[in-house]
Amino acid sequence: METLQYILRKLLTGIPLLLGVTFISFLLMVYFGPDKTYELLGKSATPEQIEEVRHQLGYDRPFIARYGQYLKELATMDFGHSDSTGEPVSGLLSRTIPISLALITPGFVLGNLIAVLLALVAAYHRSSWVDRFIMGFSVVGMSISFLIAIIGFQILLSSSYGLNMFPVRGWNMSTVGNYLSYVTVPTLATVFVSLGYNTRFYRAVIVEEMTRDHVRTARAFGIPPARIFYKNILKNSMIPIITRVIFSIPLVVISGSLLIESYFGIPGVGKVTFDAITTGDQPVLKAVVGLTAVLFVLAQLLTDILYRAVDPRVTLK
Amino acid sequence: MNPDQAPLLRVRDLVVEFSTEVGVARAIDGISFDIYPNETVGLVGESGCGKTVTGLSILGLIPSPPGKIVRGSIELMGKDLTAIPEKELRDIRGGDISMIFQEPMTALNPVFTIGNQMVDVLTQHRNLTRKQAHSVAIEMLDKVGIPAPGQRILEYPHQLSGGMRQRVMIAMALSCGPKLLVADEPTTALDVTTQAQVLEQIRLLQDEFQMAVILVTHDLGVVAETCDRGIVMYCGSIVESAGIEDLFNHPCHPYTEGLLQSIPRLREKPVDRLPIIPGRVPDLFHLPSGCRFADRCSKVTDRCRQEAPVLQQLTGSTAVSCFNPVA
Amino acid sequence: MNAPAASALPARREGLWSKALHKFSRDRAGLISLVIVLLYTIVALGVWAGLWATEWADVTGTKWMPVSSEYWFGTNLIGQDIFQRTLYSTRTAFEVGLVVAVLATAVGALLGAVAGFFSGSWIDEIALWLMGVLDSIPFYLFVAAIAFALQDNPYAMHVAMISTFWTTVARLVRGEVIKLKSLEYVEAAHAIGVPEITIIFRHILPNTFHILLVQGTITFVAAIKSEVILSFLGLGVKDGMSWGLMIAESTLEVMAGFFNNFLAASVFLFVLVMAFNMFSDALQDALDPKKV
Ligand SMILES: Nc1ncnc2c1ncn2[C@@H]1O[C@H](COP(=O)(O)OP(=O)(O)O)[C@@H](O)[C@H]1O
Ligand SMILES: [Mg+2]
């Protein structure tokens, strides 16, 4: 009961964020956004026709009413139909989001997991050559553009100039084998690029925890290294690590998959978003922006709940 | 001090260096001292003179890199702690020798209960189940004067005050029956009333547990009240070591004399301001070749600037490293 | 009135900067990276002054000419000189990087300082809310949205990057200002009635300069990398040349086994970003007061 109340209260505090995100995107994309009238009617429309279409599109309604309409759509999760394909937006999203998740998840998980491991090794051998090697590697990773990594891996693994082992582009999840063959190259590119930033961040976190006073206390009382590592270092590092992982989820799902999906021609939500951007498909864009903001509010809630599991200093207030 | 007894701890010619980007800093420069069973020795000196580093060296806890014991030996009952494997050293830490630190606020792990942390230490050094260790821990908390220990033991460090946390540290330090307790400025971070209580607690428990205590402090008043003997450090070396009476009544090193004059005390005539020792501590990268105190000393001679004095036994309990000791 | 501030402040800052200079001058990786960054700067300035890469848009050769003394990097699909296009793109990258880094850092410093100075008040609440909102809008969508709103203005990309990148700077400056605010000299200035504006600009912001410098270099790198991807996607540079556009061109060529365009753009981009990252690291090390 107490927890439920807490969750509700947290969700309420997410409302200003939702309002802010939707307001700014609405202002930019819809209110100041492209005018579809002439696209639908052609140049030689009569004033009556123009009036008629503008009325249908809702352009003649006051700002507040149009924004209110958007909020209502967000609340009911009903964003109408895509301008370009006529498909219901909710159907479009529920068809494409699973594809994006299947595409992104392996790279995201591996990119964080391997980074934590590398960071632990580097932090443990702090300022030795192992550390310097790992950190040098991560600066190189940070300096390679995602785009170049994608193309590079494609040339190396999917073209006749390289190993030619994987499909060049496209998507197929009908069997596990197919899934693996299509997901490998995007995953490698994602891991390669995210490893640099993640390793650096996690190493900094772990080194900070390693130099805390309570680690020295534990050592002064003869606690063995393995236990110190688990109880003093890892458990305390979890707070910043969890935060980073969870808060990168909403953006990774949309922005991370946008480049990969449009490059490899994978029909996920990133590709849908990219197409909507280039064609000015407002119903889709409104849905994507609104849902990302909702994801952020949920991420915030999730981190709060996890903090409580990890850190006794955090209580439900 | 009982000279018939063998010393518990013998430190000989200990040198500790830190390598930093700017150069090598010699934090401890060839110190030697003995600690006898059951005595309380005050280790005093200005901040940065190497007191903490001395304490950490005894437990082999110098952070490395950048620190390193370059030379010297630290013998506990005849066993050289600088030469034994890490695993053996772990049995001694928290077992035969315990150390408590200056900052009680950050010295405990915030994400585990104090009970959990005490039980870890107890099961590490004594052959107890976690359940047994839990009751021992409650007993220890009771001994150090924590009310309702059965409840407190389930709390997290952030739920306790600084004084309470330091008591928890003391309970943890004594729980495995150490022969030596190194208390590194245990009361500096606490308010004055709590300070007195915590010191009193350490003194009571010392009697009960029969252990030696090295009390690190920059407060000579604390030394006068609690210690049998005092060791005065300046800039990485020992300048004077003496029984408490001699140290306060006949300070032999000009630095000790200066320190004593700078303590406020009830005087017959009020003075305008306390005398202070003029000058600055030399930095550890550019130590003078002669006596380190030369630049601030009122009795300095040419010899002091060329040659470094060594610690020499005078009459009584006093040893001093000075060519012109205060008579 | 400046007495307490003037005496406490310059000594501390001078120490920080002269120490940093000393440390930086002994950091070999930092010095090498600085030299590389300076070389790029010269290339960019030369393009800007019309000294070289003036024929980047002209079709001077034929399709896919190999590397030669005339065409150092060969020619592209329609016979343009890849070397000149690569150099010209350096200017584009610098222009985007500088504009975005300078303005985002300035906006972040200003809003961060104000938020930090008034921390706990409604001003701070609003600033934090705004940062949270901007951080929650997907970047590519935001760029597109601003491009819509600015009706395909060539600076839409710059505006979008500045609007998103300032939040990181602002958060850091805000944190630092909250720390600085409680320092003696600031409280003293407050107590003797120095106006808040003066306190912020004269006493607080100058003390966050080391953070701004480091964040500026980080933002520069982020802007260059984003420019390449946005241009590749058709959301960035529209007229002109950029490494991103070269890579976009090259995707057709790569499938046919002609890698010059792709390699030229990738290597130039990689070396610049790598050098800047290393420079930024060296700067951070040098300015870190915790390290001796
Ligand atoms: N981790 C470290 N890195 C570099 N130098 C250190 C370190 N710890 C201590 N030192 C050096 O050792 C000297 C003595 O420090 P310390 O023993 O902490 O002094 P105190 O007497 O105040 O306890 C310091 O002046 C410092 O130069
Ligand atoms: Mg100390």
PDB file of N, CA and C in Angstrom, chain A residues 128-157:
ATOM      1  N   SER A 128      48.479   0.482 -13.942  1.00  0.00           N
ATOM      2  CA  SER A 128      49.456  -0.449 -14.519  1.00  0.00           C
ATOM      3  C   SER A 128      49.254  -0.463 -16.037  1.00  0.00           C
ATOM      4  N   TRP A 129      50.021  -1.274 -16.735  1.00  0.00           N
ATOM      5  CA  TRP A 129      49.881  -1.276 -18.195  1.00  0.00           C
ATOM      6  C   TRP A 129      48.531  -1.837 -18.625  1.00  0.00           C
ATOM      7  N   VAL A 130      47.960  -2.763 -17.843  1.00  0.00           N
ATOM      8  CA  VAL A 130      46.646  -3.317 -18.185  1.00  0.00           C
ATOM      9  C   VAL A 130      45.615  -2.195 -18.225  1.00  0.00           C
ATOM     10  N   ASP A 131      45.640  -1.373 -17.177  1.00  0.00           N
ATOM     11  CA  ASP A 131      44.744  -0.230 -17.090  1.00  0.00           C
ATOM     12  C   ASP A 131      44.949   0.696 -18.282  1.00  0.00           C
ATOM     13  N   ARG A 132      46.207   1.011 -18.545  1.00  0.00           N
ATOM     14  CA  ARG A 132      46.496   1.949 -19.635  1.00  0.00           C
ATOM     15  C   ARG A 132      46.031   1.386 -20.972  1.00  0.00           C
ATOM     16  N   PHE A 133      46.208   0.074 -21.146  1.00  0.00           N
ATOM     17  CA  PHE A 133      45.784  -0.543 -22.397  1.00  0.00           C
ATOM     18  C   PHE A 133      44.269  -0.439 -22.553  1.00  0.00           C
ATOM     19  N   ILE A 134      43.536  -0.822 -21.509  1.00  0.00           N
ATOM     20  CA  ILE A 134      42.072  -0.785 -21.592  1.00  0.00           C
ATOM     21  C   ILE A 134      41.578   0.638 -21.807  1.00  0.00           C
ATOM     22  N   MET A 135      42.176   1.595 -21.096  1.00  0.00           N
ATOM     23  CA  MET A 135      41.706   2.970 -21.245  1.00  0.00           C
ATOM     24  C   MET A 135      42.083   3.543 -22.610  1.00  0.00           C
ATOM     25  N   GLY A 136      43.253   3.138 -23.130  1.00  0.00           N
ATOM     26  CA  GLY A 136      43.628   3.569 -24.473  1.00  0.00           C
ATOM     27  C   GLY A 136      42.632   3.029 -25.492  1.00  0.00           C
ATOM     28  N   PHE A 137      42.284   1.770 -25.319  1.00  0.00           N
ATOM     29  CA  PHE A 137      41.311   1.138 -26.199  1.00  0.00           C
ATOM     30  C   PHE A 137      39.977   1.879 -26.134  1.00  0.00           C
ATOM     31  N   SER A 138      39.603   2.313 -24.940  1.00  0.00           N
ATOM     32  CA  SER A 138      38.293   2.959 -24.845  1.00  0.00           C
ATOM     33  C   SER A 138      38.324   4.361 -25.453  1.00  0.00           C
ATOM     34  N   VAL A 139      39.471   5.043 -25.415  1.00  0.00           N
ATOM     35  CA  VAL A 139      39.530   6.339 -26.109  1.00  0.00           C
ATOM     36  C   VAL A 139      39.402   6.127 -27.617  1.00  0.00           C
ATOM     37  N   VAL A 140      40.039   5.063 -28.124  1.00  0.00           N
ATOM     38  CA  VAL A 140      39.887   4.767 -29.550  1.00  0.00           C
ATOM     39  C   VAL A 140      38.416   4.498 -29.864  1.00  0.00           C
ATOM     40  N   GLY A 141      37.770   3.687 -29.017  1.00  0.00           N
ATOM     41  CA  GLY A 141      36.358   3.388 -29.223  1.00  0.00           C
ATOM     42  C   GLY A 141      35.508   4.653 -29.226  1.00  0.00           C
ATOM     43  N   MET A 142      35.831   5.565 -28.311  1.00  0.00           N
ATOM     44  CA  MET A 142      35.070   6.812 -28.221  1.00  0.00           C
ATOM     45  C   MET A 142      35.270   7.686 -29.446  1.00  0.00           C
ATOM     46  N   SER A 143      36.397   7.467 -30.140  1.00  0.00           N
ATOM     47  CA  SER A 143      36.727   8.365 -31.242  1.00  0.00           C
ATOM     48  C   SER A 143      36.221   7.852 -32.589  1.00  0.00           C
ATOM     49  N   ILE A 144      35.708   6.630 -32.604  1.00  0.00           N
ATOM     50  CA  ILE A 144      35.214   6.105 -33.873  1.00  0.00           C
ATOM     51  C   ILE A 144      33.722   6.395 -33.977  1.00  0.00           C
ATOM     52  N   SER A 145      33.361   7.041 -35.065  1.00  0.00           N
ATOM     53  CA  SER A 145      31.950   7.368 -35.264  1.00  0.00           C
ATOM     54  C   SER A 145      31.127   6.086 -35.406  1.00  0.00           C
ATOM     55  N   PHE A 146      29.943   6.114 -34.840  1.00  0.00           N
ATOM     56  CA  PHE A 146      29.017   4.987 -34.942  1.00  0.00           C
ATOM     57  C   PHE A 146      28.819   4.616 -36.413  1.00  0.00           C
ATOM     58  N   LEU A 147      28.659   5.647 -37.231  1.00  0.00           N
ATOM     59  CA  LEU A 147      28.448   5.451 -38.659  1.00  0.00           C
ATOM     60  C   LEU A 147      29.592   4.661 -39.287  1.00  0.00           C
ATOM     61  N   ILE A 148      30.816   5.056 -38.934  1.00  0.00           N
ATOM     62  CA  ILE A 148      31.981   4.406 -39.517  1.00  0.00           C
ATOM     63  C   ILE A 148      32.094   2.970 -39.012  1.00  0.00           C
ATOM     64  N   ALA A 149      31.755   2.758 -37.735  1.00  0.00           N
ATOM     65  CA  ALA A 149      31.785   1.398 -37.202  1.00  0.00           C
ATOM     66  C   ALA A 149      30.790   0.525 -37.956  1.00  0.00           C
ATOM     67  N   ILE A 150      29.607   1.062 -38.200  1.00  0.00           N
ATOM     68  CA  ILE A 150      28.588   0.276 -38.915  1.00  0.00           C
ATOM     69  C   ILE A 150      29.083  -0.104 -40.302  1.00  0.00           C
ATOM     70  N   ILE A 151      29.556   0.902 -41.036  1.00  0.00           N
ATOM     71  CA  ILE A 151      30.012   0.620 -42.399  1.00  0.00           C
ATOM     72  C   ILE A 151      31.243  -0.294 -42.379  1.00  0.00           C
ATOM     73  N   GLY A 152      32.131  -0.020 -41.438  1.00  0.00           N
ATOM     74  CA  GLY A 152      33.345  -0.832 -41.337  1.00  0.00           C
ATOM     75  C   GLY A 152      33.022  -2.291 -41.095  1.00  0.00           C
ATOM     76  N   PHE A 153      32.159  -2.567 -40.122  1.00  0.00           N
ATOM     77  CA  PHE A 153      31.805  -3.959 -39.839  1.00  0.00           C
ATOM     78  C   PHE A 153      31.067  -4.584 -41.016  1.00  0.00           C
ATOM     79  N   GLN A 154      30.274  -3.763 -41.687  1.00  0.00           N
ATOM     80  CA  GLN A 154      29.551  -4.298 -42.843  1.00  0.00           C
ATOM     81  C   GLN A 154      30.541  -4.740 -43.926  1.00  0.00           C
ATOM     82  N   ILE A 155      31.536  -3.890 -44.179  1.00  0.00           N
ATOM     83  CA  ILE A 155      32.528  -4.254 -45.198  1.00  0.00           C
ATOM     84  C   ILE A 155      33.280  -5.517 -44.771  1.00  0.00           C
ATOM     85  N   LEU A 156      33.687  -5.540 -43.504  1.00  0.00           N
ATOM     86  CA  LEU A 156      34.508  -6.658 -43.036  1.00  0.00           C
ATOM     87  C   LEU A 156      33.748  -7.974 -43.000  1.00  0.00           C
ATOM     88  N   LEU A 157      32.467  -7.927 -42.603  1.00  0.00           N
ATOM     89  CA  LEU A 157      31.754  -9.177 -42.344  1.00  0.00           C
ATOM     90  C   LEU A 157      30.721  -9.529 -43.401  1.00  0.00           C
TER      91      LEU A 157
END
